Tab-separated table of C-alpha atoms and ligand atoms in Angstrom:
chain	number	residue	atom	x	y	z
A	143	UNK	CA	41.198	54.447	-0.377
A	144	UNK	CA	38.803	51.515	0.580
A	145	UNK	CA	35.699	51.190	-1.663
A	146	UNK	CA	32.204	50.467	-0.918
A	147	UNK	CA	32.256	47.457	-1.616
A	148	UNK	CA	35.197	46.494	0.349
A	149	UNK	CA	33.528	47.728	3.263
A	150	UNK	CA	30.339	46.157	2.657
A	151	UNK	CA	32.179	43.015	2.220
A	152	UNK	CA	33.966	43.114	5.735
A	153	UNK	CA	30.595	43.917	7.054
A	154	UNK	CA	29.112	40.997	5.600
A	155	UNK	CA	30.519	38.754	8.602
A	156	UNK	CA	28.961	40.896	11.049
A	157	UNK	CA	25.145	39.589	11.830
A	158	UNK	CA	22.597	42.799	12.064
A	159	UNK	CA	20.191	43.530	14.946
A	160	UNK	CA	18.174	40.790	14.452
A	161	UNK	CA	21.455	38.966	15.310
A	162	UNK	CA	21.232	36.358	12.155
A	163	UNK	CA	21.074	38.850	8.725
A	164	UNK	CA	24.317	39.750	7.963
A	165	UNK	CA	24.384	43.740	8.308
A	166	UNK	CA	24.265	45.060	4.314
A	167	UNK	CA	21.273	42.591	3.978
A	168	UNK	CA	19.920	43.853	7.211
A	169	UNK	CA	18.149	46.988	5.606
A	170	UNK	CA	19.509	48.954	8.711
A	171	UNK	CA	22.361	50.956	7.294
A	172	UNK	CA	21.312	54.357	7.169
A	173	UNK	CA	24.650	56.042	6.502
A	174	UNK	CA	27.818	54.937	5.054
A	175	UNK	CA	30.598	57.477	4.154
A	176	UNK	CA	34.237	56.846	3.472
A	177	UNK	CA	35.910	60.077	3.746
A	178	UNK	CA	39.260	61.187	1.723
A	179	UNK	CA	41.158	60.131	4.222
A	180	UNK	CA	40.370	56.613	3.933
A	181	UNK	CA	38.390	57.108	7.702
A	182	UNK	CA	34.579	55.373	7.160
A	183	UNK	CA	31.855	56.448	9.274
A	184	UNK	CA	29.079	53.784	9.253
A	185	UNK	CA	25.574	54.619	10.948
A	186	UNK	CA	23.257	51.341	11.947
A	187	UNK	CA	19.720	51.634	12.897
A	188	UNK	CA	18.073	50.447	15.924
A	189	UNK	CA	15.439	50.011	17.999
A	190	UNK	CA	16.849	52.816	20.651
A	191	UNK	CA	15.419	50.585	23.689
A	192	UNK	CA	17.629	48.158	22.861
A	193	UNK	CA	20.984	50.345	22.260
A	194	UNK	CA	22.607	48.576	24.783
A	195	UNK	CA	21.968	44.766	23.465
A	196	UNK	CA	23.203	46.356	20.100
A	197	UNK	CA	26.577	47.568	20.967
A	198	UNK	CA	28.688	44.181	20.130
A	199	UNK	CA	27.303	44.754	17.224
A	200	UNK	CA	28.506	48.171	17.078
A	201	UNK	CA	31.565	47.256	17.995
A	202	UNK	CA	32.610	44.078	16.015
A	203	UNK	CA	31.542	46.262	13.098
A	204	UNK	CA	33.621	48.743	13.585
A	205	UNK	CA	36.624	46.189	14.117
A	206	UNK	CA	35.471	44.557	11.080
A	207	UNK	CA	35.819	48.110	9.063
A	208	UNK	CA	39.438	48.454	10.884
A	209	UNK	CA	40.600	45.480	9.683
A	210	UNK	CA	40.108	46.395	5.732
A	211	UNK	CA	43.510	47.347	4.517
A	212	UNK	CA	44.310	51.096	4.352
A	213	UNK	CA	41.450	51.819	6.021
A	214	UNK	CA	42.671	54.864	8.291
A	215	UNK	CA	39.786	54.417	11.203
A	216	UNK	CA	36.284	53.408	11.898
A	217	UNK	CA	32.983	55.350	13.778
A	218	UNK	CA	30.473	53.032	13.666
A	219	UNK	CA	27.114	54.418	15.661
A	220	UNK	CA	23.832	53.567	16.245
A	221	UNK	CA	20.997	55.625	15.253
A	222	UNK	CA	17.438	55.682	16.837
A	223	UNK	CA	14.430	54.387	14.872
A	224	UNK	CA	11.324	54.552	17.113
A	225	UNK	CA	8.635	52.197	17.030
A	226	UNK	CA	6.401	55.117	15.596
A	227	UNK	CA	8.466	55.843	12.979
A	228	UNK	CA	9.092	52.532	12.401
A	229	UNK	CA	5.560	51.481	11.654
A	230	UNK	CA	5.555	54.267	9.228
A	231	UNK	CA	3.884	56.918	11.853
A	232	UNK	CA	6.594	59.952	11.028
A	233	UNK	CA	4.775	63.070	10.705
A	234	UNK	CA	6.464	64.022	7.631
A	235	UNK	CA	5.263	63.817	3.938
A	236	UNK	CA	7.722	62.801	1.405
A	237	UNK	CA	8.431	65.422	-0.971
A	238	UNK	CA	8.499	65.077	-4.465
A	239	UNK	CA	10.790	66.509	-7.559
A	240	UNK	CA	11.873	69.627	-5.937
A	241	UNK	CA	15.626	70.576	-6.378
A	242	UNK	CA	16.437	68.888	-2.981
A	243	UNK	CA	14.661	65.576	-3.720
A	244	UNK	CA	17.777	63.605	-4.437
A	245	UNK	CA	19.370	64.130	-1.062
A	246	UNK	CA	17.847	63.327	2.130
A	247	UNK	CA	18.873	63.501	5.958
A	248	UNK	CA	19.967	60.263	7.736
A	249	UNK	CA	18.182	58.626	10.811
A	250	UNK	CA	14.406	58.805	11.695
A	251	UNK	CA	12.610	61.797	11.220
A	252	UNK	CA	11.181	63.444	14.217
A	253	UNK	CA	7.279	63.197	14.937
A	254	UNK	CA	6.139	66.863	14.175
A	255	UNK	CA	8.496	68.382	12.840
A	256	UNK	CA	8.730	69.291	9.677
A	257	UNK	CA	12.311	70.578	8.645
A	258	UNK	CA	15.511	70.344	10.137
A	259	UNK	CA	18.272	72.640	9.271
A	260	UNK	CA	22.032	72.511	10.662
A	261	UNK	CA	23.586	75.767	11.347
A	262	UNK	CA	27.710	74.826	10.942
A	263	UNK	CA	30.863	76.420	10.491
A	264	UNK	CA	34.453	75.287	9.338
A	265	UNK	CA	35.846	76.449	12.937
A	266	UNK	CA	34.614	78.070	16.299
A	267	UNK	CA	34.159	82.019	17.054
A	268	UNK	CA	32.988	82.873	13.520
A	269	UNK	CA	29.303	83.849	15.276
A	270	UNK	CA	27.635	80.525	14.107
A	271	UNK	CA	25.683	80.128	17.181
A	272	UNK	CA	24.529	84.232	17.197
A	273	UNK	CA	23.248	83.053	13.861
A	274	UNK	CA	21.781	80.497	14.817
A	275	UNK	CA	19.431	81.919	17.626
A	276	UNK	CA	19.101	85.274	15.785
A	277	UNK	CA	17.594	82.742	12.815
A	278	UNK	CA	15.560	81.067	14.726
A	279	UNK	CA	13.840	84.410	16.478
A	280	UNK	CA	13.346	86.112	13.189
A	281	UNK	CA	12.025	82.392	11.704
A	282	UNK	CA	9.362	82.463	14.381
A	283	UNK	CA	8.325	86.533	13.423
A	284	UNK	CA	8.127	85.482	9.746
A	285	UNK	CA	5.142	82.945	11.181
A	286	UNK	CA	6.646	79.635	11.948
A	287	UNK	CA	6.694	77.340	15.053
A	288	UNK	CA	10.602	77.387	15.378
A	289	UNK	CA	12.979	75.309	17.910
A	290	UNK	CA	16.421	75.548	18.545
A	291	UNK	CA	19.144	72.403	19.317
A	292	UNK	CA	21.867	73.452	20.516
A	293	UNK	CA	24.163	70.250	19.729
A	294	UNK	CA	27.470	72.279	20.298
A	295	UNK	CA	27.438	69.993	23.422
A	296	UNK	CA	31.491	71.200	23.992
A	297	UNK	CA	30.426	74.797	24.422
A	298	UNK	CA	26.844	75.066	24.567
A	299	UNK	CA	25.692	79.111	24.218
A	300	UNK	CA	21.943	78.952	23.863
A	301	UNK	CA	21.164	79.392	27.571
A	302	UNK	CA	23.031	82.158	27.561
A	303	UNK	CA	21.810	83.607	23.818
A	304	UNK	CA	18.236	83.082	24.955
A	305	UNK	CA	18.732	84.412	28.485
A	306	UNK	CA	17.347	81.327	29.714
A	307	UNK	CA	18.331	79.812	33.394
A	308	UNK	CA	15.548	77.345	34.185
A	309	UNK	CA	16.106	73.788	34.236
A	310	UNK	CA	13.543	72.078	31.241
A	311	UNK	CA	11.193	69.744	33.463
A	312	UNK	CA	9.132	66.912	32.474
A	313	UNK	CA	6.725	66.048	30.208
A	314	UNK	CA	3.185	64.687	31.527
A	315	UNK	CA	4.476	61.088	30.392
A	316	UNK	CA	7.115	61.626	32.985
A	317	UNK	CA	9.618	60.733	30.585
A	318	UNK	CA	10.513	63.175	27.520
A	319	UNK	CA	11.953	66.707	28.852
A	320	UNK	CA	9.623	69.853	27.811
A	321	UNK	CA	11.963	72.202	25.986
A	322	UNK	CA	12.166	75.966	27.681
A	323	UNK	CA	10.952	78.940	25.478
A	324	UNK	CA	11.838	82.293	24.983
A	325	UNK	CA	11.104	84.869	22.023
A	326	UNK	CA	8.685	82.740	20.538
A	327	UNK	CA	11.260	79.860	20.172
A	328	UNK	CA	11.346	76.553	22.035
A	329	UNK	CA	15.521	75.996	23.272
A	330	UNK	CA	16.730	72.195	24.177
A	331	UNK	CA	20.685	72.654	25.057
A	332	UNK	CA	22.909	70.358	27.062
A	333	UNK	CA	23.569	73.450	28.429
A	334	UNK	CA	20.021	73.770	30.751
A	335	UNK	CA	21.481	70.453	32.603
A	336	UNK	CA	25.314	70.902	33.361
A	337	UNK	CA	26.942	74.084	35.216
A	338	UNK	CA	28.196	76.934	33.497
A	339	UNK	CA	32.034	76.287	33.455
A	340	UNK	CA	32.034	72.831	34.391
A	341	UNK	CA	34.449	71.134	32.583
A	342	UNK	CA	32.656	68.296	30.370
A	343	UNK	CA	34.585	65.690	28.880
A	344	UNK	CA	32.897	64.098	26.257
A	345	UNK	CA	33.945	60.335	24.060
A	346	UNK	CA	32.314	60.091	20.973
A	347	UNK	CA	29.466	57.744	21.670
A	348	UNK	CA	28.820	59.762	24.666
A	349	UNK	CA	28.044	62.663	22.356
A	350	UNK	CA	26.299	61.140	19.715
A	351	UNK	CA	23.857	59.544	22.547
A	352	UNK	CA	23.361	63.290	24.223
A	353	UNK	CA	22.520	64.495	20.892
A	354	UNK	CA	20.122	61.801	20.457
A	355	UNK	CA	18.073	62.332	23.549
A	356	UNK	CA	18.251	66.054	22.721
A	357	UNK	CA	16.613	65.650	19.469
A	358	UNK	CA	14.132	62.544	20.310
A	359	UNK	CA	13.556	62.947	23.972
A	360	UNK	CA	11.911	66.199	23.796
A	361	UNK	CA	8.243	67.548	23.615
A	362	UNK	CA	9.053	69.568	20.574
A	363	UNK	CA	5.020	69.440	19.317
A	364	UNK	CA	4.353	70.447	16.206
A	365	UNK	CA	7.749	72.416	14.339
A	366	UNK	CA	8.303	74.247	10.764
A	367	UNK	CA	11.683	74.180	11.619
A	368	UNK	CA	14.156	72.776	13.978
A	369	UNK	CA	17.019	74.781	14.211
A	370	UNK	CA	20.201	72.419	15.207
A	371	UNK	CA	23.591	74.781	16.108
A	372	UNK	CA	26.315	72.263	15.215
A	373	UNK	CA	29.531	72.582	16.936
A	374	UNK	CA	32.106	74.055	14.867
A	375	UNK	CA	34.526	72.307	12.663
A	376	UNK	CA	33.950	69.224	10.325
A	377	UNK	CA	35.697	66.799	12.376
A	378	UNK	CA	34.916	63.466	13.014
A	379	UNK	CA	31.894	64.617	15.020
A	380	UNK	CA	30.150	66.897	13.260
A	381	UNK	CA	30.443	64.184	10.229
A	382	UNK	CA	28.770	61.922	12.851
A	383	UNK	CA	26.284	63.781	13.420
A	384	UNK	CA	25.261	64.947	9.696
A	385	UNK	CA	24.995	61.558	9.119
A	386	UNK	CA	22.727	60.792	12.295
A	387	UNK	CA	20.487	63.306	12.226
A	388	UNK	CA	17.547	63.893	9.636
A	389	UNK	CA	18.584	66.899	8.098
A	390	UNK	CA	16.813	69.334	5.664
A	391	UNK	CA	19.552	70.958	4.923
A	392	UNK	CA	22.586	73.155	6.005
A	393	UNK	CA	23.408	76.380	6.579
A	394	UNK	CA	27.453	77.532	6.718
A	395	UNK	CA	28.372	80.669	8.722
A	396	UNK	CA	31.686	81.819	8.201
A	397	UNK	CA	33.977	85.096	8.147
A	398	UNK	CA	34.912	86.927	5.082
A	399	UNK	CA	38.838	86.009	6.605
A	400	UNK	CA	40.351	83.370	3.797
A	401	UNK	CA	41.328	81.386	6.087
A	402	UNK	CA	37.482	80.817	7.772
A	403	UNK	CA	36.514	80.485	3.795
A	404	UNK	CA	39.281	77.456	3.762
A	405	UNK	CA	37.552	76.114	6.626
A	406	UNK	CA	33.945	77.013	5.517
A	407	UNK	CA	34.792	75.015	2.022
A	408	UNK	CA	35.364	71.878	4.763
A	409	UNK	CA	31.997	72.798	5.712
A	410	UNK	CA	30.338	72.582	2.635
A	411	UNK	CA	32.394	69.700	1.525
A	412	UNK	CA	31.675	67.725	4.444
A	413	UNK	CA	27.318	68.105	3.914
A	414	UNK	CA	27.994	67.161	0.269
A	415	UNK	CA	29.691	63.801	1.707
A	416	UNK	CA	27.142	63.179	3.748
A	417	UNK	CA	24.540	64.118	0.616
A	418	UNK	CA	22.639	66.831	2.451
A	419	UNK	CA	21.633	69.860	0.831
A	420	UNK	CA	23.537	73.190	1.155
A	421	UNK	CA	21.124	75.443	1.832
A	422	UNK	CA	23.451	78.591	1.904
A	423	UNK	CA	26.337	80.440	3.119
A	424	UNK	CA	25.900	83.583	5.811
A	425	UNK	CA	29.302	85.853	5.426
A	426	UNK	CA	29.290	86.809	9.115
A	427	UNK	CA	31.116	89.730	10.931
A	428	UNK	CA	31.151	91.374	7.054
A	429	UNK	CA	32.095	95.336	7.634
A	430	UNK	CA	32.408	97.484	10.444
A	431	UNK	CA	30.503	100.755	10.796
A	432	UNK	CA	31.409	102.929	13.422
A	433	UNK	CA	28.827	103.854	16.248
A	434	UNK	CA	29.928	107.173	16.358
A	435	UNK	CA	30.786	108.424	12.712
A	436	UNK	CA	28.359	106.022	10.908
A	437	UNK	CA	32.506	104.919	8.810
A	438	UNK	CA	32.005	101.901	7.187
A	439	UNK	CA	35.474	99.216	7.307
A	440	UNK	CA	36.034	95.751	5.970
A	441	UNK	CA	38.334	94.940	8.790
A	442	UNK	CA	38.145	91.507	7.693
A	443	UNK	CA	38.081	91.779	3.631
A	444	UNK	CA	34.961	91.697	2.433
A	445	UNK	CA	32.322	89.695	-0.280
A	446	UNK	CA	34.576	86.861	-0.250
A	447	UNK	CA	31.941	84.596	1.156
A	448	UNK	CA	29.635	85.874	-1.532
A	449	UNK	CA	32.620	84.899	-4.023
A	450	UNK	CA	33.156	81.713	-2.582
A	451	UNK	CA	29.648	80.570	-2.371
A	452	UNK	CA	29.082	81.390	-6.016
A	453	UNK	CA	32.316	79.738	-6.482
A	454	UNK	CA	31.014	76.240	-4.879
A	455	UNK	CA	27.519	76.879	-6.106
A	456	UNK	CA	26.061	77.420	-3.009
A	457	UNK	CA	23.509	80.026	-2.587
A	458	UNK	CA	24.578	83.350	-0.833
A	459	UNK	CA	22.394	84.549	2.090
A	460	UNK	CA	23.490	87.763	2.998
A	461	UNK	CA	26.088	89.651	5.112
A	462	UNK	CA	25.704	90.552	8.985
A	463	UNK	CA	27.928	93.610	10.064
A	464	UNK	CA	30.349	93.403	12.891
A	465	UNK	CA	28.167	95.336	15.946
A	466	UNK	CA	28.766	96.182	18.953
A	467	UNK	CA	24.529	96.021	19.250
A	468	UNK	CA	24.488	92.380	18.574
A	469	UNK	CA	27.858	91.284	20.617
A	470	UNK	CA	26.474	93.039	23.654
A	471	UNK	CA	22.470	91.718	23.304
A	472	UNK	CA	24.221	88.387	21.896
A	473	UNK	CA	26.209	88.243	25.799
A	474	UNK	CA	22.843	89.858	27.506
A	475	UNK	CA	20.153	86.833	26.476
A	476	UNK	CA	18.233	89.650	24.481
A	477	UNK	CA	18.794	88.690	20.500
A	478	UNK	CA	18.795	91.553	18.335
A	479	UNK	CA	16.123	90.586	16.293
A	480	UNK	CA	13.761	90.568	19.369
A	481	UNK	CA	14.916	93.132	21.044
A	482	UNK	CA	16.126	95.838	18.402
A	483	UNK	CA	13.276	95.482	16.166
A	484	UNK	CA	13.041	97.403	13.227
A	485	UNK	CA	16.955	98.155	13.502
A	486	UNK	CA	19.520	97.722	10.261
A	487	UNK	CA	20.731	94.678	12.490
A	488	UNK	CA	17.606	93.009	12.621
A	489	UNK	CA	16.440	93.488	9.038
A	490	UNK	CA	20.095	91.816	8.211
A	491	UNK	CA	18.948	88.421	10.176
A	492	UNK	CA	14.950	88.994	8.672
A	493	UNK	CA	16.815	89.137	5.096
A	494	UNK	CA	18.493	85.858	5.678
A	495	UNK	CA	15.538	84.168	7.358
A	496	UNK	CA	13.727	85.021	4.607
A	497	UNK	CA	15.620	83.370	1.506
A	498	UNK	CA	15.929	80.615	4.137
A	499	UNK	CA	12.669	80.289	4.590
A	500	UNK	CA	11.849	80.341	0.419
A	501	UNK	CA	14.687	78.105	0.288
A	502	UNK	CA	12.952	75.728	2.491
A	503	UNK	CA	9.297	75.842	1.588
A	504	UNK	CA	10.738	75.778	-1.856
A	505	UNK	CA	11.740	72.140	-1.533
A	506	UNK	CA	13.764	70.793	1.179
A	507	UNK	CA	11.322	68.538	3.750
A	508	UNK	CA	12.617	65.800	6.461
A	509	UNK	CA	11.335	63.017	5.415
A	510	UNK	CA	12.240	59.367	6.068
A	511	UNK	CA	15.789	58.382	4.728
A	512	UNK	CA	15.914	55.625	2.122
A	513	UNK	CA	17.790	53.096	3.850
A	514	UNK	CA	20.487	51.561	1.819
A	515	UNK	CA	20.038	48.110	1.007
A	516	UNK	CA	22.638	46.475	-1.057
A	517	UNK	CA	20.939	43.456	-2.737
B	260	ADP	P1	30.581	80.479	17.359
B	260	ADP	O1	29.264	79.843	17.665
B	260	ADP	O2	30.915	80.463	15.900
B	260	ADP	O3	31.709	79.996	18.208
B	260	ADP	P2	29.474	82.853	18.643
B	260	ADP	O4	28.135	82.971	18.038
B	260	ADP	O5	29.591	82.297	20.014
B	260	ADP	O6	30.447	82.048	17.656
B	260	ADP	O7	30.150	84.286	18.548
B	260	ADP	C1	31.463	84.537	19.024
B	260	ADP	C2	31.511	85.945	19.578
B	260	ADP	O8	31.309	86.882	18.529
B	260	ADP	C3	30.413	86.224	20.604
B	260	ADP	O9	30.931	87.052	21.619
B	260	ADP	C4	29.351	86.979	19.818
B	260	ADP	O10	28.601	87.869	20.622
B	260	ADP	C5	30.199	87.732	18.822
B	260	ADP	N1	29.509	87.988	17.552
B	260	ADP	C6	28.920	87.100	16.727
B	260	ADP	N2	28.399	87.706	15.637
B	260	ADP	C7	28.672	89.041	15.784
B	260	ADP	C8	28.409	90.214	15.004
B	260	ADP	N3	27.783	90.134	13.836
B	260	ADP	N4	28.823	91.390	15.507
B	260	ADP	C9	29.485	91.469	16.684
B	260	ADP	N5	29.773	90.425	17.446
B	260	ADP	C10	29.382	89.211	17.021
């Protein structure tokens, strides 16, 4: 496996935005992560209005990474750093000794908002993105101003979870896109822009610069907590996108199935990589109980999320029951939480939003990412 150093040694030929210091002197590496399988992900920050003069840059980096023997592959992308945040403008407050402090999110935090957290899970259908929304509702009836990001930009579900059909329009500047709002939460998804069904084929950079105007391009005001539903799996993607955005921290949904634990443990292994706090894991889908006879089954198994999160010595944050309820209201833009208040379901989702919320307040604040500087 290539070391640091090796790769910081390769990268020392390539010049940095400024086009003369060479990039590890350049103080604009926000993220570098070589993964097990010898595959390094490298994030570079920029001035976004000049992404495009930056991408030989981009590029002859990423050859430069290619090059190191054993080295399995490169992603090298480029991360926004407004001039706000850039003249030290962020909204956000550094937070001090709390049991999150070491680890902080990559990228420029977003003006306004406070936290954000990435809802993930080791593979798709496991309910992450019913979580997700269902979070965010019951977030914004414990009291806080709550968006959602729906970055799951291959299947994007939070028009449909929010019931929402209306394209978002613009901002008075004419320029940034006013997110759409429903239940008390503002929505930004991919989704609002493309038609349902329509095939969308997506490269890498592609992605990673959708996400990016998703997240920065939007009138999100003033947020407690920015909701962002990854897309599932921990592939090279998702580890892109750890890296680029400023989390908080992470949440992992997954079944109680030992096979969606496997994958959730890729989950949680992939936001320690990427040194971004593990804020808990939801066992979705936990036990059945019958509409009609009130029978309770584990038709999956059941506590082995629990298990496994002590296990990995991540917190627990409760069960959700497989229901018919939240399927249906899930397919029907009407989340339980809103719209079967005071139900079993609901209080399930409040739970979690709750020790989510403690978590949070707790400790775990975006804040500006140290950039690493290697002397
Ligand atoms: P993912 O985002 O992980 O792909 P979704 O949130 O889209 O998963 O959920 C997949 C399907 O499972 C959806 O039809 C959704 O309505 C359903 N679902 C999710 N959670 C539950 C639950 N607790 N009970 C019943 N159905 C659920």
């Amino acid at each position: 496996m290539a070391s640091r150093d090796e790769v910081l040694a390769a990268l020392a030929k390539v010049s940095g935005p400024d086009g003369r210091t060479p990039l590890p002197q350049s103080d604009s590496i926000s993220g570098l992560t070589i993964r097990e399988d010898s595959k390094v992900f490298l994030a570079i920050l920029i001035d976004p209005a000049k992404a495009k003069a930056m991408e030989p840059m981009r590029a002859s980096a990423e050859a430069a990474i290619k090059a190191i023997p054993g080295v399995t592959g490169a992603v090298v992308t480029l991360t926004a750093e407004s001039a706000r945040s850039a003249a030290g403008g962020g909204a956000q407050q550094p937070a001090h000794g709390h049991a999150h402090g070491r680890a902080a999110g990559r990228g420029t935090p977003i003006p306004g908002v406070k936290r954000i957290v990435a809802v993930a899970s080791g593979k798709g259908g496991v309910g992450k993105s019913t979580v997700s929304c269902n979070l965010a509702v019951a977030l914004a009836q414990l009291g806080w101003k709550v968006g959602v990001l729906d970055a799951d930009v291959y299947g994007p579900s939070m028009p449909k979870l929010f019931g929402l059909t209306q394209k978002p329009g613009l901002g008075p500047d004419g320029q940034k896109l006013v997110p759409l709002e429903a239940y008390g939460v503002k929505v930004m998804s991919i989704g609002f822009m493309i038609d349902e069904g329509a095939p969308v084929i997506w490269r890498g950079p592609m992605v990673m610069s959708a996400l990016n105007q998703l997240l920065r391009e939007v009138l999100w005001g003033e947020l407690d907590v920015l909701i962002v539903d990854m897309p599932p799996g921990t592939g090279d993607t998702q580890l892109t996108m750890a890296q680029n955005v400023p989390l908080t921290g992470a949440v992992i949904v997954s079944t109680p199935q030992d096979l969606a634990l496997i994958d959730a443990r890729r989950g949680v292994a992939m936001f320690k990589q990427v040194q971004i706090p593990l804020l808990g894991v939801v066992e979705n889908m936990s036990t059945f109980i019958c509409p009609n006879c009130g029978t309770r089954s584990d038709i999956f198994g059941h506590g082995g999320a629990r298990r496994e999160a002590e296990k990995l010595g991540a917190p627990f944050l409760g069960e959700l029951p497989l229901d018919m309820a939240v399927r249906e209201r899930s397919d029907d833009g009407r989340p339980v939480v809103a719209t079967l208040s005071g139900s079993p379901q609901a209080a399930a989702y409040l739970d979690i939003a709750h020790r989510v919320m403690e978590s949070l307040e707790a400790g775990a604040t975006a804040r500006p990412a140290p950039r690493i500087r290697f002397a």
